[in-house]
Short mmCIF file of C-alpha atoms in Angstrom, two decimals:
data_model
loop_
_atom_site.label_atom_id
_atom_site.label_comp_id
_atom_site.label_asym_id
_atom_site.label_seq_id
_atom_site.Cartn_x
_atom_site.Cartn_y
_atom_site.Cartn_z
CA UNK P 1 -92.06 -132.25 92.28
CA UNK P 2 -89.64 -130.07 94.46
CA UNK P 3 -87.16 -132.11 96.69
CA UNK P 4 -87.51 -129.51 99.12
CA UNK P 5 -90.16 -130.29 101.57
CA UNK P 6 -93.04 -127.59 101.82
CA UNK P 7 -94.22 -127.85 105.44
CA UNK P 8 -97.31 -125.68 105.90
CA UNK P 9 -99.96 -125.32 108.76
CA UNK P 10 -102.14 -128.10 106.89
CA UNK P 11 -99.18 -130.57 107.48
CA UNK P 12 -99.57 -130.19 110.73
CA UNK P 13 -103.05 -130.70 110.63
CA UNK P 14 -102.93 -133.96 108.93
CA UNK P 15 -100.05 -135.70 110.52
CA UNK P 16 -102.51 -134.74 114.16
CA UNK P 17 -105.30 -136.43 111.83
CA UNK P 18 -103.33 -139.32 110.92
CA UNK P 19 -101.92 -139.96 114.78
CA UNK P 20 -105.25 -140.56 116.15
CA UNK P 21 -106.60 -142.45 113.57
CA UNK P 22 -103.57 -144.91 113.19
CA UNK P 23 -103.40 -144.90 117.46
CA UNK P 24 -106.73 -146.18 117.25
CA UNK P 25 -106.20 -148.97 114.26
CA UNK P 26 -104.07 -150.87 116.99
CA UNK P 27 -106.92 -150.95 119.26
CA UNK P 28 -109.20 -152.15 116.36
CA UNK P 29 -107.02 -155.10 115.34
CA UNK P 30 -107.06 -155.95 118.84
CA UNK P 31 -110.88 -156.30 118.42
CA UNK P 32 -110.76 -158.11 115.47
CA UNK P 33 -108.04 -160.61 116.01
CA UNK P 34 -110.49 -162.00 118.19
CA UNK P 35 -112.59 -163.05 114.82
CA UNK P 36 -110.36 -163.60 112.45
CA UNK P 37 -106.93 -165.05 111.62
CA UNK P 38 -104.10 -162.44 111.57
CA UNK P 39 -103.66 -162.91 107.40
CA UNK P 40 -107.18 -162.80 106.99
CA UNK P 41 -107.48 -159.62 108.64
CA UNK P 42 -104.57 -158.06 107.03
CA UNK P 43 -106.14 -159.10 103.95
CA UNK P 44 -109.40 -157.61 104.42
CA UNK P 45 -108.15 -154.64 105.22
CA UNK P 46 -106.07 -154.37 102.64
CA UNK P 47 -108.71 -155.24 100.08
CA UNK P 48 -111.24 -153.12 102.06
CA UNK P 49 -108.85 -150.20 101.54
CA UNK P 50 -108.21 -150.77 97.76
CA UNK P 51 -111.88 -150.91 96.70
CA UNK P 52 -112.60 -147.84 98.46
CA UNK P 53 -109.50 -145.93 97.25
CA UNK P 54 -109.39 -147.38 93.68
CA UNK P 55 -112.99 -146.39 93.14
CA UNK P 56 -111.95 -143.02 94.45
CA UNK P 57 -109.39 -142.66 91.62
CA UNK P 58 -111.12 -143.84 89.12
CA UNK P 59 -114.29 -141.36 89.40
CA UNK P 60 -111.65 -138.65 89.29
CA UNK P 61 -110.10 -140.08 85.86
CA UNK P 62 -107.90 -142.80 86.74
CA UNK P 63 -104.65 -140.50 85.89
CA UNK P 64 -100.95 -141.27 87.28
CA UNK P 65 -98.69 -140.11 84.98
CA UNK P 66 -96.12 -142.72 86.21
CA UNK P 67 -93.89 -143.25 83.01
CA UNK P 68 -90.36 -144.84 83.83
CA UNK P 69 -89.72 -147.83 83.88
CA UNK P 70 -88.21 -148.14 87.23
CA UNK P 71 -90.43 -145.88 88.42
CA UNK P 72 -93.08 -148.33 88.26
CA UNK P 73 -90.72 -150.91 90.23
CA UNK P 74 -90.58 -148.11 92.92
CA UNK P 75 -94.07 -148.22 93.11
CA UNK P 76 -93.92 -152.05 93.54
CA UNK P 77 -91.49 -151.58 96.70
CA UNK P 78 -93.53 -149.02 97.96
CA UNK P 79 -96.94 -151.26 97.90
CA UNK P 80 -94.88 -154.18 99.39
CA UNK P 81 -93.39 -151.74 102.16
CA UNK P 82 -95.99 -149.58 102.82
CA UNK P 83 -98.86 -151.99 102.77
CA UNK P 84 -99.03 -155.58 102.44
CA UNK P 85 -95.72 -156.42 104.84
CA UNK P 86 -96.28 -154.23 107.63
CA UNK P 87 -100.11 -154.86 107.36
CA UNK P 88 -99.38 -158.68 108.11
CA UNK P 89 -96.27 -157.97 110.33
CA UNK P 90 -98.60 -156.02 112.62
CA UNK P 91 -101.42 -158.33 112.76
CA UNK P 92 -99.24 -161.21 113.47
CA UNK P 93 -97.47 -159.56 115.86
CA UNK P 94 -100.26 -158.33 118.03
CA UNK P 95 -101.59 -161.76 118.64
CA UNK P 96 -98.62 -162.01 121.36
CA UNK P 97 -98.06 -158.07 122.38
CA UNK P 98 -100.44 -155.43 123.31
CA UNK P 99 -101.92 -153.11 121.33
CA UNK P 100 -100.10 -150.54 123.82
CA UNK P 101 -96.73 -152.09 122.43
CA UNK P 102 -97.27 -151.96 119.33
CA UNK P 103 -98.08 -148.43 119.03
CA UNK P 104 -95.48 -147.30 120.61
CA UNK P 105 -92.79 -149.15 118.20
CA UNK P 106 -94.12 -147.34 115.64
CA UNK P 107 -92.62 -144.14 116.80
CA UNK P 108 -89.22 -146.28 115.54
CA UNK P 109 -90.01 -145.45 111.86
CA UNK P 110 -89.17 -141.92 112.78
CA UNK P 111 -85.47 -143.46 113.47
CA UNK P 112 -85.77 -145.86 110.62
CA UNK P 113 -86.58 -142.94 108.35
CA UNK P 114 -83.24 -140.86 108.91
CA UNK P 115 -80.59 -142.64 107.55
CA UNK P 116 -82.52 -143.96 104.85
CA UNK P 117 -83.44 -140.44 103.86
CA UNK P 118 -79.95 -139.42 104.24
CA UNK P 119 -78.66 -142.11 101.62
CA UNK P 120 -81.58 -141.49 99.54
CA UNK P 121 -82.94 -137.95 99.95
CA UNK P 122 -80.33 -135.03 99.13
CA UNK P 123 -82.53 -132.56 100.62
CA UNK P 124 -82.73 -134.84 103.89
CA UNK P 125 -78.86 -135.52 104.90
CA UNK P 126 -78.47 -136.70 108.16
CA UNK P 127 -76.68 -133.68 110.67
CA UNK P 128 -75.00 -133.65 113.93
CA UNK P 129 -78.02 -133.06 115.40
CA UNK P 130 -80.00 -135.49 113.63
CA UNK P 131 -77.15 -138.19 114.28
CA UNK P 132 -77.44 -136.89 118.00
CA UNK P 133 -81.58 -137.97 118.12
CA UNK P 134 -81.08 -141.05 115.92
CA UNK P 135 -78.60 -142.65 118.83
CA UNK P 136 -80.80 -141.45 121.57
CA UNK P 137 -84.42 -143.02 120.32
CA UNK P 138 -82.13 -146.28 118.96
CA UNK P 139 -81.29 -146.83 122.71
CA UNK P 140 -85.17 -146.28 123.03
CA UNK P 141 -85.92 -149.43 120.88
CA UNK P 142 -83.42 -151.59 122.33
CA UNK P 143 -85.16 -150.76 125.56
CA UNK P 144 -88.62 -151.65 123.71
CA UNK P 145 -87.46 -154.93 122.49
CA UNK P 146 -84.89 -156.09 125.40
CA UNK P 147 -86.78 -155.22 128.31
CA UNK P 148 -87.87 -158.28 130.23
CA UNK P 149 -90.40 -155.87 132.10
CA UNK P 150 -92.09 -155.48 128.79
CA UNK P 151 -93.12 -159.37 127.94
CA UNK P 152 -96.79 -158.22 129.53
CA UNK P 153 -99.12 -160.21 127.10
CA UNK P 154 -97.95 -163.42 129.11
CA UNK P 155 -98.16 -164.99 125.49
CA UNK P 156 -95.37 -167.64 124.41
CA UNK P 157 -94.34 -165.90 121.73
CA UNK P 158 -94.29 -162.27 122.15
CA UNK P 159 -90.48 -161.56 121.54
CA UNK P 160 -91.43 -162.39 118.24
CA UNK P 161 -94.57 -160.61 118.08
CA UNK P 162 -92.16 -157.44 119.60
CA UNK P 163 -89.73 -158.41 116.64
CA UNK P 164 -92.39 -158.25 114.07
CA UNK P 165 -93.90 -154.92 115.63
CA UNK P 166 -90.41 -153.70 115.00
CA UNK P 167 -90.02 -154.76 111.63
CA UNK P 168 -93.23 -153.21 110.67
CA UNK P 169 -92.03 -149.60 111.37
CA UNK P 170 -88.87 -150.71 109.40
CA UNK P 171 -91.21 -151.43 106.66
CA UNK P 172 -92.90 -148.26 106.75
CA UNK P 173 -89.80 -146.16 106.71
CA UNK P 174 -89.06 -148.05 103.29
CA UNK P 175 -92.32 -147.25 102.23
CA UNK P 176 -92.27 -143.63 102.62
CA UNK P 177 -88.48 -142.51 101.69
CA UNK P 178 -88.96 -144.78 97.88
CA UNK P 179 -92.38 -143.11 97.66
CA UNK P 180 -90.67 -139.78 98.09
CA UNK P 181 -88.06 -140.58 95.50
CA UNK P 182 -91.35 -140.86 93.06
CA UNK P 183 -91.61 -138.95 89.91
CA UNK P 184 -94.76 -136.61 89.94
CA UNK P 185 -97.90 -138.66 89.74
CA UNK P 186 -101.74 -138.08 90.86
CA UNK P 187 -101.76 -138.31 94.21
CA UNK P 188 -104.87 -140.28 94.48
CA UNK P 189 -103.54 -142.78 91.99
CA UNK P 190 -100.47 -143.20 94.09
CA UNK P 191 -102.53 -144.10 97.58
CA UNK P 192 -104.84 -146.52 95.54
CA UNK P 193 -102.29 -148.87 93.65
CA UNK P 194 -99.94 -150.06 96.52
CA UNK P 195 -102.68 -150.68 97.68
CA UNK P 196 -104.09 -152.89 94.92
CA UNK P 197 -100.79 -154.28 94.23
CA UNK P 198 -100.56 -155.34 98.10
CA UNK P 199 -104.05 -156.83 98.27
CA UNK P 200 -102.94 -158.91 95.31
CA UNK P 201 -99.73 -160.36 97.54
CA UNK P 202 -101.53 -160.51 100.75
CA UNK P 203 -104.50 -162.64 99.55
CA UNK P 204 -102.81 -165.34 97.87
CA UNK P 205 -100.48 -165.48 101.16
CA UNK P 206 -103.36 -165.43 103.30
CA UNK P 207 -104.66 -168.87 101.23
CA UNK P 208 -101.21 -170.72 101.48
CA UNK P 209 -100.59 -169.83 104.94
CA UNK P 210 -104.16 -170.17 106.71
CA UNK P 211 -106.42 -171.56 104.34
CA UNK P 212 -109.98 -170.06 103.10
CA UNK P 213 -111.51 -167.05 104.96
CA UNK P 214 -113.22 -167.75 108.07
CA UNK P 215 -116.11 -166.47 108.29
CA UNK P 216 -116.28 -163.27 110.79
CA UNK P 217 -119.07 -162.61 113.04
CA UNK P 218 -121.37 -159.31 112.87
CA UNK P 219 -119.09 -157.04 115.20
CA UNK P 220 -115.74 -158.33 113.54
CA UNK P 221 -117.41 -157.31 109.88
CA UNK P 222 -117.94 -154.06 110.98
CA UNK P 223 -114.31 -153.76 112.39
CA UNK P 224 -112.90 -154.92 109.23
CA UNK P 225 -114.97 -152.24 107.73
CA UNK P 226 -113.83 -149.60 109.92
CA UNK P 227 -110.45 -150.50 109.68
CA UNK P 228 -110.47 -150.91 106.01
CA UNK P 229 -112.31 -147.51 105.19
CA UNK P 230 -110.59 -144.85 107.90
CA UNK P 231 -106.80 -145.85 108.96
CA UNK P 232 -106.33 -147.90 105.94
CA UNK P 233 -107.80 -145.84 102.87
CA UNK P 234 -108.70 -142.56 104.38
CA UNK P 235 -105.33 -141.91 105.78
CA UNK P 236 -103.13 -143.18 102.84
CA UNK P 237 -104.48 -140.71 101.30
CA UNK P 238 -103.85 -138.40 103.63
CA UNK P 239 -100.37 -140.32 104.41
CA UNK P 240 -99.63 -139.72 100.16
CA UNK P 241 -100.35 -135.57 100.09
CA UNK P 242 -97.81 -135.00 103.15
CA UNK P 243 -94.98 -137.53 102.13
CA UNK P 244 -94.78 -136.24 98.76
CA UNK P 245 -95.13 -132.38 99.85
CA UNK P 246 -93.94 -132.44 103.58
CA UNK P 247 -91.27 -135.27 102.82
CA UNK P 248 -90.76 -138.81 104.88
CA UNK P 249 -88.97 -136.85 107.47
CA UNK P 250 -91.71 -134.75 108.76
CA UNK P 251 -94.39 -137.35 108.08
CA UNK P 252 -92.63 -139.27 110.92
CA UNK P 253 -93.75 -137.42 113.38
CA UNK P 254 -97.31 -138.87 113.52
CA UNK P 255 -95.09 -141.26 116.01
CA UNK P 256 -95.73 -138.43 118.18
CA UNK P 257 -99.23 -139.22 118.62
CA UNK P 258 -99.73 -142.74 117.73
CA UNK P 259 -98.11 -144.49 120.95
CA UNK P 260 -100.32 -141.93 123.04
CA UNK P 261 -103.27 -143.18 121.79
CA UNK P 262 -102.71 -146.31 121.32
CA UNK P 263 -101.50 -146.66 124.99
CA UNK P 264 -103.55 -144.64 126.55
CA UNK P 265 -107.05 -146.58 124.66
CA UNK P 266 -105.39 -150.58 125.07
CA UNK P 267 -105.24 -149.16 128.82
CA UNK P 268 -108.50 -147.44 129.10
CA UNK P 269 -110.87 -149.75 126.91
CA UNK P 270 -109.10 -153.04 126.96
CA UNK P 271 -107.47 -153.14 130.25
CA UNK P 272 -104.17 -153.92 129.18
CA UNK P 273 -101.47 -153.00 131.73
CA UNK P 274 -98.76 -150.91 132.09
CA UNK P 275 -95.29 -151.04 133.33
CA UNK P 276 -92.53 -147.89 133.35
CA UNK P 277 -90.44 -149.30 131.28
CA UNK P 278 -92.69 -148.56 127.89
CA UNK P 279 -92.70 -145.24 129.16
CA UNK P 280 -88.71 -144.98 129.41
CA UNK P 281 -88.38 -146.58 125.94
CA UNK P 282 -91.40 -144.48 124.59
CA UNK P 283 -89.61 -141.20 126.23
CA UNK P 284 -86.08 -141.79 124.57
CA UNK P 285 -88.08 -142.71 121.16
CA UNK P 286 -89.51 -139.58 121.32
CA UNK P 287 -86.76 -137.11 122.42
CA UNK P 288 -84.82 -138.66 119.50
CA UNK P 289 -87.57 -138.25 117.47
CA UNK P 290 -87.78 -134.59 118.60
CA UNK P 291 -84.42 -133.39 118.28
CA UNK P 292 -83.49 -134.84 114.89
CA UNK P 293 -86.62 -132.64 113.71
CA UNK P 294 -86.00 -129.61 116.08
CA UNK P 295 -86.14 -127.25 112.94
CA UNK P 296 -89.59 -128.64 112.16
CA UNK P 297 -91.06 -128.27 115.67
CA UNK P 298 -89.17 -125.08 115.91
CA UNK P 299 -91.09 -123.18 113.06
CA UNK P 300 -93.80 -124.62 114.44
CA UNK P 301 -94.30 -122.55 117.76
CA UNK P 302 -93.06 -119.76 115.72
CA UNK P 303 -96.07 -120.02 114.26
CA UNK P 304 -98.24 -120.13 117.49
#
């Protein structure tokens, strides 16, 4: 694999692809939170996602051509960072924010991504410019976190559901700069194993921490299913052919679209409200977000 990213017009239209269907996941574990325990439904969508993708790889041959040794602990990190962490992060979380919030801190793995690719990534050094965005969308998230006008869930806990929110994106970011640093491998193989490897954490946790399954009514089932099939499997797929040809950098731009839609459907389906100050953190988020990948966006409209 070349380390220098290969941003085409299909890029594009997959991160667009990905930024709806990940916008709408928040509204979905909204939905099914009210069914399930937070573990439980990380698990199951987990596990959902890794029967569905596994199967996937294995009727095209099973390959991976994964042969170092530490290569294979990468791949560990990247299942625990990419998968089963954020996965429960974000379902414990939203029990105490809104699925408006926690859309919109996902456009922080944008931020998370840049110096991490810059100690990492040789093709991906941080610049001025870069530096520039990182400080402005960091001010972003301390508005996103700090904000008293924020705490709208009215729930006792939401600072920590905020925190956790947070440390999901952080988790991401992880996820996708080691799974850049990969060795070539099958692509397919590389969406379904973290994701087999993170069911097999998230389960046992889910046992420990909350007990046996309970057991989920007919519409929580089918969002389990939804969630597991389309912004779990479907888009780690999708999520695996852009990071390893587009690179982590450009793949963060999905938090372009995510907090829209995830905003703008927790306001207009589940009535959650809205106060200016998510728009103020969301808009410094996302001119940082903007300027550190002004080349990107650039070449872009050139191509308009």
């Amino acid at each position: 694999m070349s380390d220098t990213p290969r941003i085409t017009p299909q890029s594009w239209l997959l991160i667009a692809t990905m930024g709806f269907v990940w916008g709408v996941s928040f509204l979905l574990i909204e939905v099914a939170l009210r069914g399930t325990t937070p573990f439980w439904l990380a698990a199951a969508r987990i596990g959902i996602g890794a029967v569905f993708t596994v199967s996937v790889w294995q009727w095209r041959g099973g390959a991976l051509w994964l042969s170092p040794a530490r290569a294979w602990r990468r791949l560990l990190v990247v299942a625990a960072f990419s998968t089963a962490l954020p996965f429960m992060a974000l379902s414990w979380g939203q029990q105490y924010v809104t699925s408006g919030f926690a859309g919109v801190s996902m456009a922080a793995v944008g931020l998370i991504v840049l110096p991490l690719a810059h100690a990492f990534l040789p093709a991906e050094r941080m610049t001025l410019r870069r530096l520039a965005g990182f400080l402005i969308g960091f001010a972003g998230v301390g508005l996103l976190v700090g904000g008293d006008a924020l705490a709208t869930s009215g729930a006792p806990l939401e600072r920590l559901g905020q925190l956790a929110c947070i440390a999901a994106a952080g988790c991401y970011a992880v996820g996708s700069v080691t799974m850049r640093s990969l060795p070539p491998v099958d692509p397919v193989g590389l969406a379904a194993l973290p994701l087999l490897f993170g069911s097999a954490l998230v389960v046992p946790m889910a046992f420990v921490i909350e007990g046996p399954p309970p057991l989920p009514d007919r519409q929580t089932l089918l969002v389990l299913l939804v969630l597991g099939l389309v912004p779990t499997a479907a888009a780690n797929l999708l999520r695996v052919v852009v990071v390893r040809s587009a690179g982590p950098v450009f793949m963060s731009l999905t938090g372009y679209q995510v907090p829209f839609w995830s905003v703008f459907l927790g306001i207009l389906l589940l009535g959650e409200p809205f106060h200016i100050s998510l728009l103020i953190a969301l808009a410094l988020i996302l001119t940082g977000t903007a300027l550190s990948q002004w080349g990107a966006l650039r070449r872009l409209f050139a191509r308009a």
